XYZ file of C-alpha atoms in Angstrom:
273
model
C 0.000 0.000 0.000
C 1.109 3.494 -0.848
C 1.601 5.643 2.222
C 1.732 8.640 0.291
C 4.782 11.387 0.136
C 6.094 13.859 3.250
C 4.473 16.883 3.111
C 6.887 19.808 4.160
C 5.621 22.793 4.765
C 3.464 24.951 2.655
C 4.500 28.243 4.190
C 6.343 30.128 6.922
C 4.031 30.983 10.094
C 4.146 35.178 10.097
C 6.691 35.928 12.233
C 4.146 37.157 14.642
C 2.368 34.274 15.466
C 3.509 32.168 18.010
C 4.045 29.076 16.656
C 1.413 25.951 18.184
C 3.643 23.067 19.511
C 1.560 19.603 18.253
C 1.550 16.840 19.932
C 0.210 13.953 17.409
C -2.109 11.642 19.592
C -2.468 8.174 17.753
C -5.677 6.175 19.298
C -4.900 2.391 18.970
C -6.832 -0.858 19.671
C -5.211 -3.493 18.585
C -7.575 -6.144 19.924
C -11.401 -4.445 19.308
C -13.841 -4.992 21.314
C -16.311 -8.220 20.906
C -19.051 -5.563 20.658
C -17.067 -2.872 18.346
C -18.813 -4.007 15.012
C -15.534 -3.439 12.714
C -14.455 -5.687 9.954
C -10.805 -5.068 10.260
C -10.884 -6.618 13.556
C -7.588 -9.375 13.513
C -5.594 -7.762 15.905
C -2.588 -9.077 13.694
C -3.634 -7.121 10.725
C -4.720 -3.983 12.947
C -0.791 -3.965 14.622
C 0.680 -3.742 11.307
C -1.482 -1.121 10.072
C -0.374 1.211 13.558
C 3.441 -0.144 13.142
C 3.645 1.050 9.406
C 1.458 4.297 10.858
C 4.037 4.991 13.836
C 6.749 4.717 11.058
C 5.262 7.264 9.224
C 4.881 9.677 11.780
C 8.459 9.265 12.604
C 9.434 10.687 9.754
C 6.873 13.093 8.735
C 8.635 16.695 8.321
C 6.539 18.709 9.472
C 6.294 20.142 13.008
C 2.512 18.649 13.502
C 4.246 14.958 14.206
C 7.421 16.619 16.163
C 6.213 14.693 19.507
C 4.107 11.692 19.040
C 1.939 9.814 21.624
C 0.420 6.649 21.216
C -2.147 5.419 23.319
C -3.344 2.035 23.174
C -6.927 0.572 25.362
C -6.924 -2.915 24.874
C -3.919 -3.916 26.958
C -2.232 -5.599 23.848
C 1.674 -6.066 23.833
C 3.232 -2.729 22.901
C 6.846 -4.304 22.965
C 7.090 -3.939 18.594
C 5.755 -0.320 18.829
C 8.572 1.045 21.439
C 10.711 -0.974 19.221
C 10.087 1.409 15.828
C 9.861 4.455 18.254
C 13.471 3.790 19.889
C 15.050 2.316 16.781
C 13.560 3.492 13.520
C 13.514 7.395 14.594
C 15.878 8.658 12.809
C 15.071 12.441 13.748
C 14.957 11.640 16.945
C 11.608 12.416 18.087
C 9.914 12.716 21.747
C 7.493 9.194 21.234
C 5.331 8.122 24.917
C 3.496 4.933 24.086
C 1.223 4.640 27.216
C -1.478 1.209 28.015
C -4.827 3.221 28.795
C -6.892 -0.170 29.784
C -10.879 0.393 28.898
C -11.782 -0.606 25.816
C -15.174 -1.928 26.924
C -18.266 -0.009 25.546
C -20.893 0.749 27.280
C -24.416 -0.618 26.069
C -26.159 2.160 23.895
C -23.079 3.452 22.465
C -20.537 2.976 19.965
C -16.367 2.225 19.957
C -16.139 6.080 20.132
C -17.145 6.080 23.812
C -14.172 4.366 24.545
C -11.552 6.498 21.981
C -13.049 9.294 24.261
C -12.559 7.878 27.412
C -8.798 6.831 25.781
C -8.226 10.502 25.080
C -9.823 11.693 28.623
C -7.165 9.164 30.430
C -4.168 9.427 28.499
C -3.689 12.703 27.642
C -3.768 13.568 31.701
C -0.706 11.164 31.938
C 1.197 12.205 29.260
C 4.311 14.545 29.945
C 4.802 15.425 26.573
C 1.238 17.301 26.600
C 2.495 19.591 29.472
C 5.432 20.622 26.871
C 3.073 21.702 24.007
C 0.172 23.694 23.455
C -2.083 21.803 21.061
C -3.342 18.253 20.179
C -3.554 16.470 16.852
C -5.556 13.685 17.249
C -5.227 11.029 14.693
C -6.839 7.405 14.405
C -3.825 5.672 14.620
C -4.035 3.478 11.657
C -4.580 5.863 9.321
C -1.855 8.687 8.063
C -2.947 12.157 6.502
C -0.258 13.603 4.243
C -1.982 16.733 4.248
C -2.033 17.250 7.534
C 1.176 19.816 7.235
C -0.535 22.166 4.207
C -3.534 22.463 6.515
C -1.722 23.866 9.514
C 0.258 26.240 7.319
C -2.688 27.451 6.118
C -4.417 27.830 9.371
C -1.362 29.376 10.515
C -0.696 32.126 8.012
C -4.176 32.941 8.110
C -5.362 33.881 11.533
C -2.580 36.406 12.973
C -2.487 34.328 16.485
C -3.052 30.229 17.476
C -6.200 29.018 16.730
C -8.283 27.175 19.073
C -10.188 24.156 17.031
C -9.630 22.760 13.486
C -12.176 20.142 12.814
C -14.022 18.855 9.506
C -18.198 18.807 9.992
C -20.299 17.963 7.135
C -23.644 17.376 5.703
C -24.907 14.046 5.694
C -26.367 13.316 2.227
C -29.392 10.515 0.968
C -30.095 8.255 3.267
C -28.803 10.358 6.329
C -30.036 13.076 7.360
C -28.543 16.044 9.380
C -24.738 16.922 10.254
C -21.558 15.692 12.036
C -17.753 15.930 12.684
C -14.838 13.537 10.989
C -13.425 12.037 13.815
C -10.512 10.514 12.627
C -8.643 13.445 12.622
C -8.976 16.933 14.495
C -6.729 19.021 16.343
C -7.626 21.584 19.289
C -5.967 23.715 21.347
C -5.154 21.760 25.418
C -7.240 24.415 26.768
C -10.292 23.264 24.382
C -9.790 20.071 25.353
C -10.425 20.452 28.719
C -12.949 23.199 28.909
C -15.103 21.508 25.821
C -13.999 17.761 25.122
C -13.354 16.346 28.271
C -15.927 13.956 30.106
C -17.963 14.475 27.008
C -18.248 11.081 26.548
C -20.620 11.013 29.449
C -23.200 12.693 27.218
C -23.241 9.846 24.249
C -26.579 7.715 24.588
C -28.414 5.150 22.254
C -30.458 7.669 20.387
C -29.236 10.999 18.871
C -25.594 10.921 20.481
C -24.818 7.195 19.854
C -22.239 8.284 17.771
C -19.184 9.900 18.320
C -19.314 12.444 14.790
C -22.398 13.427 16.221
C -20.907 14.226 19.729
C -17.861 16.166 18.076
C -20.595 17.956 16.162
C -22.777 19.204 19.353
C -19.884 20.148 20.844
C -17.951 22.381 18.279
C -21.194 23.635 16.362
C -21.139 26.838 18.778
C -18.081 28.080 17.906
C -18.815 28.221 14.407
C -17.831 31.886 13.161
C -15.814 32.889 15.800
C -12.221 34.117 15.057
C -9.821 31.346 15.728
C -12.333 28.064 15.102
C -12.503 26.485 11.914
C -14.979 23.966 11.105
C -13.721 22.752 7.736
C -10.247 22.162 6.973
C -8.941 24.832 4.528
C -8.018 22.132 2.270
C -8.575 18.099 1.774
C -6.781 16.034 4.060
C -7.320 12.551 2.538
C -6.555 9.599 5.124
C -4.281 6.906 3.809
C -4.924 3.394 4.950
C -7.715 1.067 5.448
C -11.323 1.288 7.054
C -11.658 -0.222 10.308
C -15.619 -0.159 9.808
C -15.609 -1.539 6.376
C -11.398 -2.708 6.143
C -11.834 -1.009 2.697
C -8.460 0.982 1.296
C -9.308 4.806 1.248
C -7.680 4.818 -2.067
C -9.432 2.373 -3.272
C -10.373 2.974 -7.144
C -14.119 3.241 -5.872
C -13.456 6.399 -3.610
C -11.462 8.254 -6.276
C -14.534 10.627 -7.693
C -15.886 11.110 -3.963
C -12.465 12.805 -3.304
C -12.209 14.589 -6.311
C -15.504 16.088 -5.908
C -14.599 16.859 -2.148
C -11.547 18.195 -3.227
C -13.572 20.505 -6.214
C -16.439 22.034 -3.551
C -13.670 22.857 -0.488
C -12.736 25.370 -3.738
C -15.959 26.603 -5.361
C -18.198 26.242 -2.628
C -16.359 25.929 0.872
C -19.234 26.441 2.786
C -21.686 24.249 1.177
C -22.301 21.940 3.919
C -23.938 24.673 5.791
């Protein structure tokens, strides 16, 4: 599978913006719960996909992946991971691969509860979050080439560091209504806490079962304000495979659905609104 090329940077931040420091959270669950309802479920297959992910990461130029942290909820053996992270790092980079046990989900919900309840516990026992300002957070077997151009953009656009950067969208036939991407979104610590955190507590079995539609209720008030962006600024593709459907996101049969994507974040950014 093609990973996809390093993205460096698309531009310098104006030199009076202080410059976000990222820390790149990868979520991991190498053995799913019996309840999860994901095809890609072997927790054989699902290791390699976060190995060849870490590896990635590692050497991804851009600032967004200069500290990594890797949490992992279903107390699998870690032992390969902190291999890669101490010896296929060639830049060096700050890695914390932390067990966050809790992978079970509650009965009315989906695996999103527990990602939540991942983020909730691991980010409060990570050191490297006390030496940065913001958090990426990435589904761990998936990579985002793109990831870097977005920032930039974000950066150079907004005069000081932004607060949220998440993609919502509008469902189209047969679902109705909005929601968040949740495999990728970054916010500022301070978001985190004062928004995000015990959110998971509000997720039930009817309008909040999932966790796009969680994301969504929670960053839909900020919409308009300076320093909140609820679409990416440009397409940020995920590379990998589908833990829902274990189906390639590159596959041949997703190629116009990101091309069209790709078209309306140009002509018509604010479409889904």
């Amino acid at each position: 599978m093609a990973w996809g090329e390093d993205r460096k940077s698309e531009a310098a931040i104006a030199p009076d913006v202080a410059a976000p420091r990222y820390l790149l959270v990868m979520t991991a669950t190498i053995t799913p719960a019996a309840n999860a309802g994901v095809k890609r479920a072997d927790p054989k297959l699902r290791l390699e996909d976060y190995k060849r992910a870490l590896r990635y990461w590692l050497n991804y130029e851009h600032p967004a992946a200069d500290r990594i942290l890797l949490l992992e909820n279903s107390g699998a053996d870690l032992g390969e991971l902190r291999a890669i992270a101490a010896d296929e790092n060639p830049r060096g980079k700050p890695v914390e691969i932390l067990s966050v046990p809790g992978n079970r989900i509650p009965e009315g919900t989906n695996y999103g509860y527990t990602e939540m309840q991942m983020l909730d516990d691991g980010l409060a026992l990570s050191q490297l979050r006390r030496e940065t300002t913001h958090m990426i957070k990435a589904t761990g077997r998936l990579v985002f080439p793109a990831l870097g151009k977005a920032l930039d953009r974000i950066n150079t656009r907004v005069g000081k560091p932004f607060d949220l950067m998440v993609d919502c969208r509008k469902l189209g036939f047969p679902r109705r209504g909005f929601d968040a991407a949740v495999q990728l979104f970054v916010c500022s610590h301070e978001f985190y806490e004062r928004v995000l955190r015990d959110a998971k507590k509000e997720m039930n079995s009817t309008d909040l079962r999932l966790l796009e539609h969680l994301i969504f209720r929670k960053v839909i008030p900020f919409k308009g304000q300076p320093g909140y962006y609820l679409r990416f600024p440009c397409n940020i593709e995920p590379v990998g495979y589908s833990g829902f459907k274990s189906r390639s996101y590159r596959s041949p049969k997703t190629a116009l659905t990101r091309a069209m994507r790709a078209a309306l974040r140009v002509i018509a950014p604010d479409y889904w609104f």
